[in-house]
Tab-separated table of C-alpha atoms in Angstrom:
chain	number	residue	atom	x	y	z
R	1	MET	CA	5.453	-5.982	-20.601
R	2	LYS	CA	8.882	-3.461	-21.186
R	3	VAL	CA	8.594	-1.741	-17.059
R	4	GLU	CA	8.556	-5.221	-14.964
R	5	LYS	CA	11.902	-5.878	-17.079
R	6	GLU	CA	13.160	-2.703	-16.642
R	7	LEU	CA	12.485	-3.190	-13.188
R	8	GLU	CA	13.703	-6.521	-13.237
R	9	GLU	CA	17.284	-5.435	-15.210
R	10	MET	CA	17.575	-3.474	-11.673
R	11	GLY	CA	17.550	-5.292	-9.621
R	12	LEU	CA	15.107	-4.153	-7.914
R	13	TYR	CA	13.231	-6.728	-6.532
R	14	GLN	CA	16.932	-8.943	-5.794
R	15	GLN	CA	17.902	-8.949	-2.045
R	16	THR	CA	16.005	-5.424	-0.640
R	17	HIS	CA	14.682	-5.424	2.669
R	18	LEU	CA	11.421	-6.275	1.552
R	19	SER	CA	13.099	-9.365	-0.255
R	20	GLN	CA	14.368	-12.363	0.585
R	21	GLU	CA	16.299	-15.630	-1.752
R	22	ASP	CA	13.030	-16.700	-1.904
R	23	GLU	CA	10.791	-14.268	-1.595
R	24	THR	CA	11.626	-12.525	-5.177
R	25	ALA	CA	8.344	-13.441	-6.650
R	26	PHE	CA	6.032	-11.771	-4.125
R	27	ILE	CA	7.331	-8.419	-4.466
R	28	GLU	CA	7.426	-8.630	-7.494
R	29	PHE	CA	3.520	-9.197	-7.187
R	30	GLU	CA	2.829	-6.807	-5.479
R	31	PHE	CA	4.178	-4.167	-7.376
R	32	ALA	CA	2.385	-5.682	-10.017
R	33	LEU	CA	-1.042	-4.468	-7.307
R	34	HIS	CA	0.625	-1.417	-7.429
R	35	HIS	CA	0.876	-0.412	-10.608
R	36	ILE	CA	-2.693	-1.881	-11.937
R	37	MET	CA	-3.892	0.664	-9.266
R	38	GLU	CA	-2.694	3.843	-10.581
R	39	ALA	CA	-3.188	2.254	-14.322
R	40	PHE	CA	-6.604	1.691	-12.647
R	41	GLY	CA	-7.116	5.214	-11.300
R	42	ARG	CA	-5.775	6.759	-14.249
R	43	TRP	CA	-8.394	5.178	-17.452
R	44	SER	CA	-11.295	5.340	-14.535
R	45	THR	CA	-10.855	8.835	-14.016
R	46	GLU	CA	-9.945	9.268	-17.872
R	47	LEU	CA	-12.779	7.701	-18.682
R	48	HIS	CA	-15.314	9.644	-16.775
R	49	GLU	CA	-13.970	12.694	-17.708
R	50	HIS	CA	-14.502	11.855	-21.188
R	51	VAL	CA	-17.885	10.948	-21.031
R	52	SER	CA	-19.101	13.594	-18.362
R	53	GLY	CA	-16.369	15.954	-18.328
R	54	ARG	CA	-15.864	15.877	-15.277
R	55	VAL	CA	-13.062	15.227	-13.389
R	56	MET	CA	-13.584	12.521	-10.686
R	57	PRO	CA	-11.072	10.850	-7.684
R	58	VAL	CA	-10.968	7.127	-8.785
R	59	GLN	CA	-13.750	6.566	-5.271
R	60	ASP	CA	-16.472	8.676	-6.127
R	61	VAL	CA	-16.285	7.497	-10.029
R	62	SER	CA	-16.392	3.615	-8.181
R	63	MET	CA	-19.254	4.203	-5.696
R	64	LEU	CA	-21.663	6.390	-9.397
R	65	GLN	CA	-21.010	2.700	-11.010
R	66	ILE	CA	-21.690	0.992	-8.137
R	67	ILE	CA	-24.834	2.428	-7.143
R	68	ARG	CA	-26.153	2.599	-10.885
R	69	MET	CA	-24.954	-1.643	-10.259
R	70	LYS	CA	-28.446	-3.609	-11.120
R	71	ASP	CA	-30.297	-0.637	-11.537
R	72	THR	CA	-31.316	-1.419	-7.007
R	73	PRO	CA	-31.049	1.370	-4.348
R	74	LYS	CA	-27.697	1.030	-1.988
R	75	SER	CA	-26.522	2.289	1.406
R	76	ALA	CA	-23.781	3.298	2.619
R	77	THR	CA	-23.452	0.727	4.025
R	78	GLU	CA	-23.437	-1.805	1.363
R	79	ILE	CA	-21.430	0.066	-0.704
R	80	ALA	CA	-18.363	0.863	0.903
R	81	LYS	CA	-18.816	-3.058	1.889
R	82	TYR	CA	-18.577	-3.663	-2.341
R	83	LEU	CA	-15.836	-1.840	-2.514
R	84	ASN	CA	-14.064	-2.743	0.956
R	85	ARG	CA	-13.534	0.292	2.415
R	86	THR	CA	-13.788	0.885	5.664
R	87	ASP	CA	-13.520	4.720	6.132
R	88	SER	CA	-17.161	5.123	6.690
R	89	ALA	CA	-16.707	9.002	7.040
R	90	ASN	CA	-14.836	9.861	3.440
R	91	VAL	CA	-18.146	7.043	1.644
R	92	LEU	CA	-20.484	9.343	3.033
R	93	TYR	CA	-18.315	12.748	1.772
R	94	GLY	CA	-18.397	10.813	-1.220
R	95	LEU	CA	-22.035	10.201	-1.279
R	96	ARG	CA	-22.923	14.006	-0.984
R	97	LYS	CA	-20.727	15.404	-3.793
R	98	LEU	CA	-21.986	12.616	-6.434
R	99	GLU	CA	-25.872	14.540	-4.629
R	100	LYS	CA	-24.828	17.656	-4.835
R	101	LEU	CA	-23.258	17.149	-8.698
R	102	GLY	CA	-27.081	15.850	-9.812
R	103	LEU	CA	-25.227	12.014	-10.239
R	104	ILE	CA	-27.210	10.378	-7.697
R	105	GLU	CA	-30.055	11.261	-5.156
R	106	LYS	CA	-31.698	9.352	-2.024
R	107	SER	CA	-34.518	6.744	-2.356
R	108	PRO	CA	-38.160	7.410	-1.280
R	109	GLY	CA	-37.713	5.995	2.687
R	110	PRO	CA	-37.496	5.637	5.696
R	111	PRO	CA	-34.887	8.193	7.206
R	112	ARG	CA	-32.728	6.075	8.733
R	113	GLU	CA	-33.157	3.503	6.002
R	114	THR	CA	-31.084	5.633	3.832
R	115	THR	CA	-30.239	4.401	0.311
R	116	TYR	CA	-29.553	6.452	-2.585
R	117	GLN	CA	-29.748	5.099	-6.522
R	118	VAL	CA	-28.561	7.401	-9.998
R	119	THR	CA	-30.783	10.329	-11.290
R	120	GLU	CA	-31.156	10.881	-15.091
R	121	GLU	CA	-28.097	12.189	-15.411
R	122	GLY	CA	-26.113	9.947	-13.601
R	123	ARG	CA	-27.808	6.783	-15.885
R	124	GLY	CA	-26.776	8.375	-19.085
R	125	ILE	CA	-23.195	9.067	-17.988
R	126	THR	CA	-22.287	5.413	-16.405
R	127	ASP	CA	-24.248	4.355	-19.723
R	128	ARG	CA	-21.725	6.367	-21.648
R	129	TYR	CA	-18.695	4.832	-19.042
R	130	ALA	CA	-19.682	1.493	-20.358
R	131	ALA	CA	-20.445	1.692	-23.479
R	132	LYS	CA	-17.022	3.285	-24.455
R	133	ARG	CA	-15.606	0.836	-21.345
R	134	ARG	CA	-16.529	-1.956	-23.925
R	135	GLU	CA	-14.848	0.404	-27.180
R	136	LEU	CA	-11.594	1.171	-25.966
R	137	LEU	CA	-10.847	-1.664	-23.313
R	138	LEU	CA	-12.150	-4.845	-23.346
R	139	SER	CA	-12.063	-5.150	-26.841
R	140	LEU	CA	-8.186	-4.589	-26.737
R	141	ILE	CA	-9.053	-7.705	-23.756
R	142	ASP	CA	-11.294	-9.826	-26.600
R	143	ARG	CA	-8.411	-9.895	-29.185
R	144	MET	CA	-6.083	-11.752	-26.584
R	145	SER	CA	-6.364	-15.374	-27.336
R	146	GLN	CA	-8.153	-17.654	-24.654
R	147	SER	CA	-8.522	-14.505	-22.559
R	148	GLY	CA	-11.777	-15.782	-20.940
R	149	SER	CA	-9.831	-18.777	-19.192
R	150	MET	CA	-6.644	-16.459	-18.385
R	151	PHE	CA	-9.094	-14.445	-16.403
R	152	GLU	CA	-10.893	-17.441	-14.055
R	153	GLY	CA	-7.042	-17.866	-13.060
R	154	VAL	CA	-6.484	-13.988	-12.054
R	155	ASN	CA	-9.305	-13.290	-10.104
R	156	ARG	CA	-9.368	-16.716	-8.680
R	157	ALA	CA	-5.621	-15.775	-7.345
R	158	LEU	CA	-6.758	-11.774	-6.368
R	159	TRP	CA	-9.708	-12.670	-4.638
R	160	LEU	CA	-7.519	-15.672	-2.577
R	161	MET	CA	-4.723	-12.160	-1.114
R	162	SER	CA	-7.110	-10.129	-0.581
R	163	GLY	CA	-8.429	-11.976	1.865
R	164	LEU	CA	-5.384	-13.214	2.833
R	165	TYR	CA	-4.612	-9.145	3.007
R	166	GLU	CA	-7.037	-8.797	4.756
R	167	GLN	CA	-6.321	-11.632	6.771
R	168	ALA	CA	-2.963	-9.941	8.161
R	169	ALA	CA	-4.427	-7.014	8.587
R	170	ARG	CA	-7.213	-7.882	11.760
R	171	THR	CA	-3.202	-9.882	12.969
R	172	VAL	CA	-1.745	-5.871	12.930
R	173	SER	CA	-4.201	-4.452	14.317
R	174	VAL	CA	-5.249	-6.793	17.148
R	175	ILE	CA	-1.246	-6.106	18.120
R	176	SER	CA	-1.370	-2.734	18.015
R	177	CYS	CA	-4.269	-3.031	20.792
R	178	LEU	CA	-2.685	-5.513	23.211
R	179	SER	CA	0.328	-3.029	22.691
R	180	ASP	CA	-1.621	-0.036	23.203
R	181	ALA	CA	-2.723	-1.441	26.361
R	182	GLY	CA	0.340	-2.712	27.739
R	183	ALA	CA	-0.300	-6.298	27.313
R	184	ALA	CA	2.553	-8.073	29.335
R	185	PRO	CA	4.931	-9.646	26.825
R	186	THR	CA	4.872	-13.244	26.416
R	187	VAL	CA	7.804	-14.258	27.874
R	188	LEU	CA	8.889	-17.804	26.339
R	189	THR	CA	9.675	-20.710	28.837
R	190	LEU	CA	11.797	-23.686	29.501
R	191	PRO	CA	9.033	-27.218	29.932
R	192	GLY	CA	8.656	-28.362	33.541
R	193	LYS	CA	9.820	-24.576	34.392
R	194	PRO	CA	6.680	-21.901	35.679
R	195	ARG	CA	6.802	-18.527	33.791
R	196	LYS	CA	7.612	-16.185	36.670
R	197	ASN	CA	4.831	-13.226	36.519
R	198	THR	CA	7.210	-10.207	35.961
R	199	ARG	CA	4.426	-7.699	36.661
R	200	ALA	CA	3.798	-9.086	39.329
R	201	ALA	CA	7.093	-9.311	40.404
R	202	ARG	CA	8.143	-5.851	40.290
R	203	SER	CA	4.666	-4.338	41.800
R	204	ASP	CA	5.099	-6.333	45.165
R	205	ALA	CA	9.173	-5.178	44.729
R	206	PRO	CA	8.573	-1.936	47.449
R	207	VAL	CA	6.924	-4.710	50.408
R	208	ARG	CA	8.856	-6.927	50.430
R	209	ALA	CA	12.061	-4.817	50.713
R	210	ARG	CA	9.758	-3.137	53.425
R	211	LYS	CA	9.495	-6.144	55.686
R	212	ALA	CA	12.989	-7.347	54.980
R	213	ALA	CA	14.191	-3.897	56.543
R	214	SER	CA	11.475	-3.876	59.530
């Protein structure tokens, strides 16, 4: 790819604060992630505008497509789960926007179990979106040799990396929680020597000082 070659020629991947000598391939992978996320966002929003005449952020377009899938009503929790989102307030805000635009509606059922389904207008837009997607994007992919086998490998790698990023994010969250709670730092000690409780030693130091003075 032209962009990839230009970045490599600039030496952007080599010897940065994010990559040491043996980490060049990984930072290149993360740059590819940035590029594909931005490219997908532009593609999805442009296509939605083309078939609907409305400009919507990629998050809302994705929610609309998820709600339409299999023509089954979905709750806000399910939608967030499918899209791997944890910003529930923004998900609910996006659903309200889609409902106000007349693209989705609440499904019949108990108020405490609110689910959403597409309206007739939403169904027409998602149908046109799918048709143009096949015409403009999937047709390019079909021309690539062995495209099916290529995507099988890519999908496995991306799902694996998604899990690793999730695990690393949880680790950071735990570390942050412990830090906010004022947990005592871990002190490494030599074998055979008990670790001193430095916090306890500091807390009872004034008491020991008063006893010594008396």
